[in-house]
XYZ file of C-alpha atoms in Angstrom:
169
model
C 0.000 0.000 0.000
C 2.821 2.379 0.890
C 4.499 1.836 -2.490
C 1.241 2.633 -4.274
C 0.865 5.873 -2.297
C 4.491 6.759 -2.965
C 4.021 6.301 -6.716
C 0.798 8.319 -6.680
C 2.422 11.193 -4.754
C 5.424 11.099 -7.082
C 3.242 11.175 -10.201
C 1.089 13.984 -8.843
C 4.091 16.087 -7.814
C 6.011 15.365 -10.996
C 2.977 16.034 -13.194
C 2.154 19.368 -11.593
C 5.809 20.420 -11.797
C 5.975 19.499 -15.490
C 2.746 21.389 -16.151
C 4.163 24.374 -14.265
C 7.322 24.176 -16.365
C 5.331 24.119 -19.602
C 3.347 27.159 -18.481
C 6.554 28.934 -17.489
C 8.079 28.219 -20.917
C 4.922 29.595 -22.554
C 5.205 32.753 -20.418
C 8.845 33.130 -21.465
C 7.931 32.748 -25.149
C 5.094 35.250 -24.802
C 7.404 37.713 -23.015
C 9.985 37.411 -25.796
C 7.290 37.951 -28.420
C 5.971 40.981 -26.552
C 9.421 42.536 -26.167
C 10.193 41.869 -29.830
C 6.858 43.403 -30.793
C 7.677 46.524 -28.782
C 11.061 46.794 -30.460
C 9.482 46.436 -33.901
C 6.689 48.961 -33.395
C 8.102 51.182 -36.167
C 7.279 48.454 -38.706
C 3.760 47.886 -37.415
C 4.169 45.210 -34.762
C 3.381 45.731 -31.095
C 3.441 44.112 -27.686
C 1.190 41.216 -26.739
C -1.958 42.779 -25.272
C -2.128 42.206 -21.512
C 1.313 40.647 -21.415
C 1.875 41.463 -17.751
C -1.509 39.945 -16.871
C -0.514 36.688 -18.582
C 2.836 36.787 -16.778
C 1.130 37.219 -13.396
C -1.230 34.331 -14.068
C 1.416 32.002 -15.508
C 4.106 32.628 -12.918
C 1.597 32.392 -10.062
C 0.427 29.030 -11.349
C 3.995 27.813 -11.935
C 5.041 28.657 -8.372
C 2.161 26.670 -6.896
C 2.764 23.849 -9.396
C 6.404 23.491 -8.310
C 5.673 23.338 -4.563
C 4.536 19.674 -4.396
C 7.664 18.445 -6.175
C 9.864 20.654 -4.037
C 8.366 19.285 -0.836
C 8.411 15.663 -1.999
C 12.126 15.995 -2.758
C 12.738 17.690 0.623
C 14.168 20.651 -1.258
C 12.634 23.502 0.747
C 15.046 25.923 2.350
C 15.871 24.765 5.852
C 18.236 25.668 8.612
C 20.358 22.661 9.457
C 22.345 24.405 12.153
C 21.773 21.726 14.785
C 21.304 18.721 12.537
C 24.933 17.546 12.781
C 24.861 17.551 16.604
C 21.433 15.941 17.029
C 21.090 12.168 17.002
C 19.389 10.698 13.916
C 16.132 10.055 15.804
C 15.895 13.735 16.796
C 16.409 14.778 13.168
C 13.611 12.417 12.127
C 11.352 13.933 14.786
C 12.146 17.407 13.438
C 11.363 16.257 9.882
C 8.059 14.790 11.089
C 7.104 17.999 12.919
C 8.129 20.091 9.886
C 5.897 17.981 7.627
C 2.956 18.428 10.006
C 3.573 22.199 10.088
C 3.786 22.270 6.286
C 0.525 20.337 6.062
C -1.144 22.940 8.266
C 0.288 25.811 6.212
C -0.598 24.188 2.871
C -4.135 23.437 4.067
C -4.656 27.033 5.180
C -3.287 28.348 1.884
C -5.573 26.039 -0.134
C -8.565 26.956 2.017
C -7.916 30.693 1.637
C -7.394 30.339 -2.121
C -10.742 28.550 -2.304
C -12.454 31.348 -0.400
C -10.704 33.945 -2.591
C -11.829 32.095 -5.711
C -15.441 32.137 -4.516
C -15.187 35.829 -3.660
C -13.691 36.807 -7.036
C -16.280 34.676 -8.828
C -19.167 36.195 -6.870
C -18.120 39.757 -7.665
C -17.141 39.041 -11.274
C -13.774 40.742 -10.885
C -11.645 40.809 -14.051
C -8.192 41.948 -15.090
C -7.828 45.499 -16.351
C -6.737 44.991 -19.957
C -7.927 41.543 -21.003
C -11.037 41.501 -18.802
C -9.981 37.969 -17.861
C -11.943 36.599 -14.853
C -9.588 36.664 -11.869
C -11.215 33.636 -10.268
C -9.633 31.475 -12.989
C -6.189 32.512 -11.763
C -7.228 31.529 -8.236
C -8.438 28.164 -9.558
C -5.116 27.565 -11.312
C -3.186 28.287 -8.129
C -5.650 26.230 -6.078
C -4.834 23.214 -8.263
C -1.190 23.401 -7.171
C -2.118 24.120 -3.554
C -4.396 21.064 -3.341
C -1.679 18.938 -4.942
C 0.693 20.266 -2.267
C -1.706 19.270 0.528
C -1.964 15.747 -0.901
C 1.803 15.388 -1.336
C 2.536 16.749 2.141
C 0.027 14.275 3.605
C 2.073 11.514 1.975
C 5.281 13.076 3.309
C 3.865 12.932 6.848
C 3.305 9.220 6.291
C 6.839 8.857 4.890
C 8.593 10.662 7.745
C 6.351 9.036 10.351
C 7.148 5.642 8.947
C 10.863 6.444 8.981
C 10.650 7.777 12.542
C 8.795 4.819 13.979
C 11.012 2.335 12.129
C 14.041 4.109 13.642
C 12.551 3.904 17.156
C 12.060 0.136 16.847
C 15.674 -0.417 15.813
């Protein structure tokens, strides 16, 4: 069962990260096209309309899409000042507590994004230039936030399993 959960968490994290990377590459291409269009305005070209709005949406989504993979790989920034002097069991306890804290933070972020999405949808708020519904941006970010909650839940299982296996030894 654990192996199945591990594969599912890996696929979810990897998939969201790849999707975030594709979106980020699209944002880069659009930015290059917009800058080139600005430079070639004398010959009739121009910038991509609402380019900064697309950048905000794409980069926001990409950041949330990368978080599950980052957490699964234990790649978040951390202060390992005391790790070398603590015994291995203490380090595993700290990892377990950090995963629980991250689960709480990720859950709150997802919950608040959900409430923000409902609020933006209710009021029909749109972007200034493109008149793009802002709630869609919230939904895109919520996708990554929910994936993060799921992956962190698996990470709690992973570190808990490691901790309790270490205590038995």
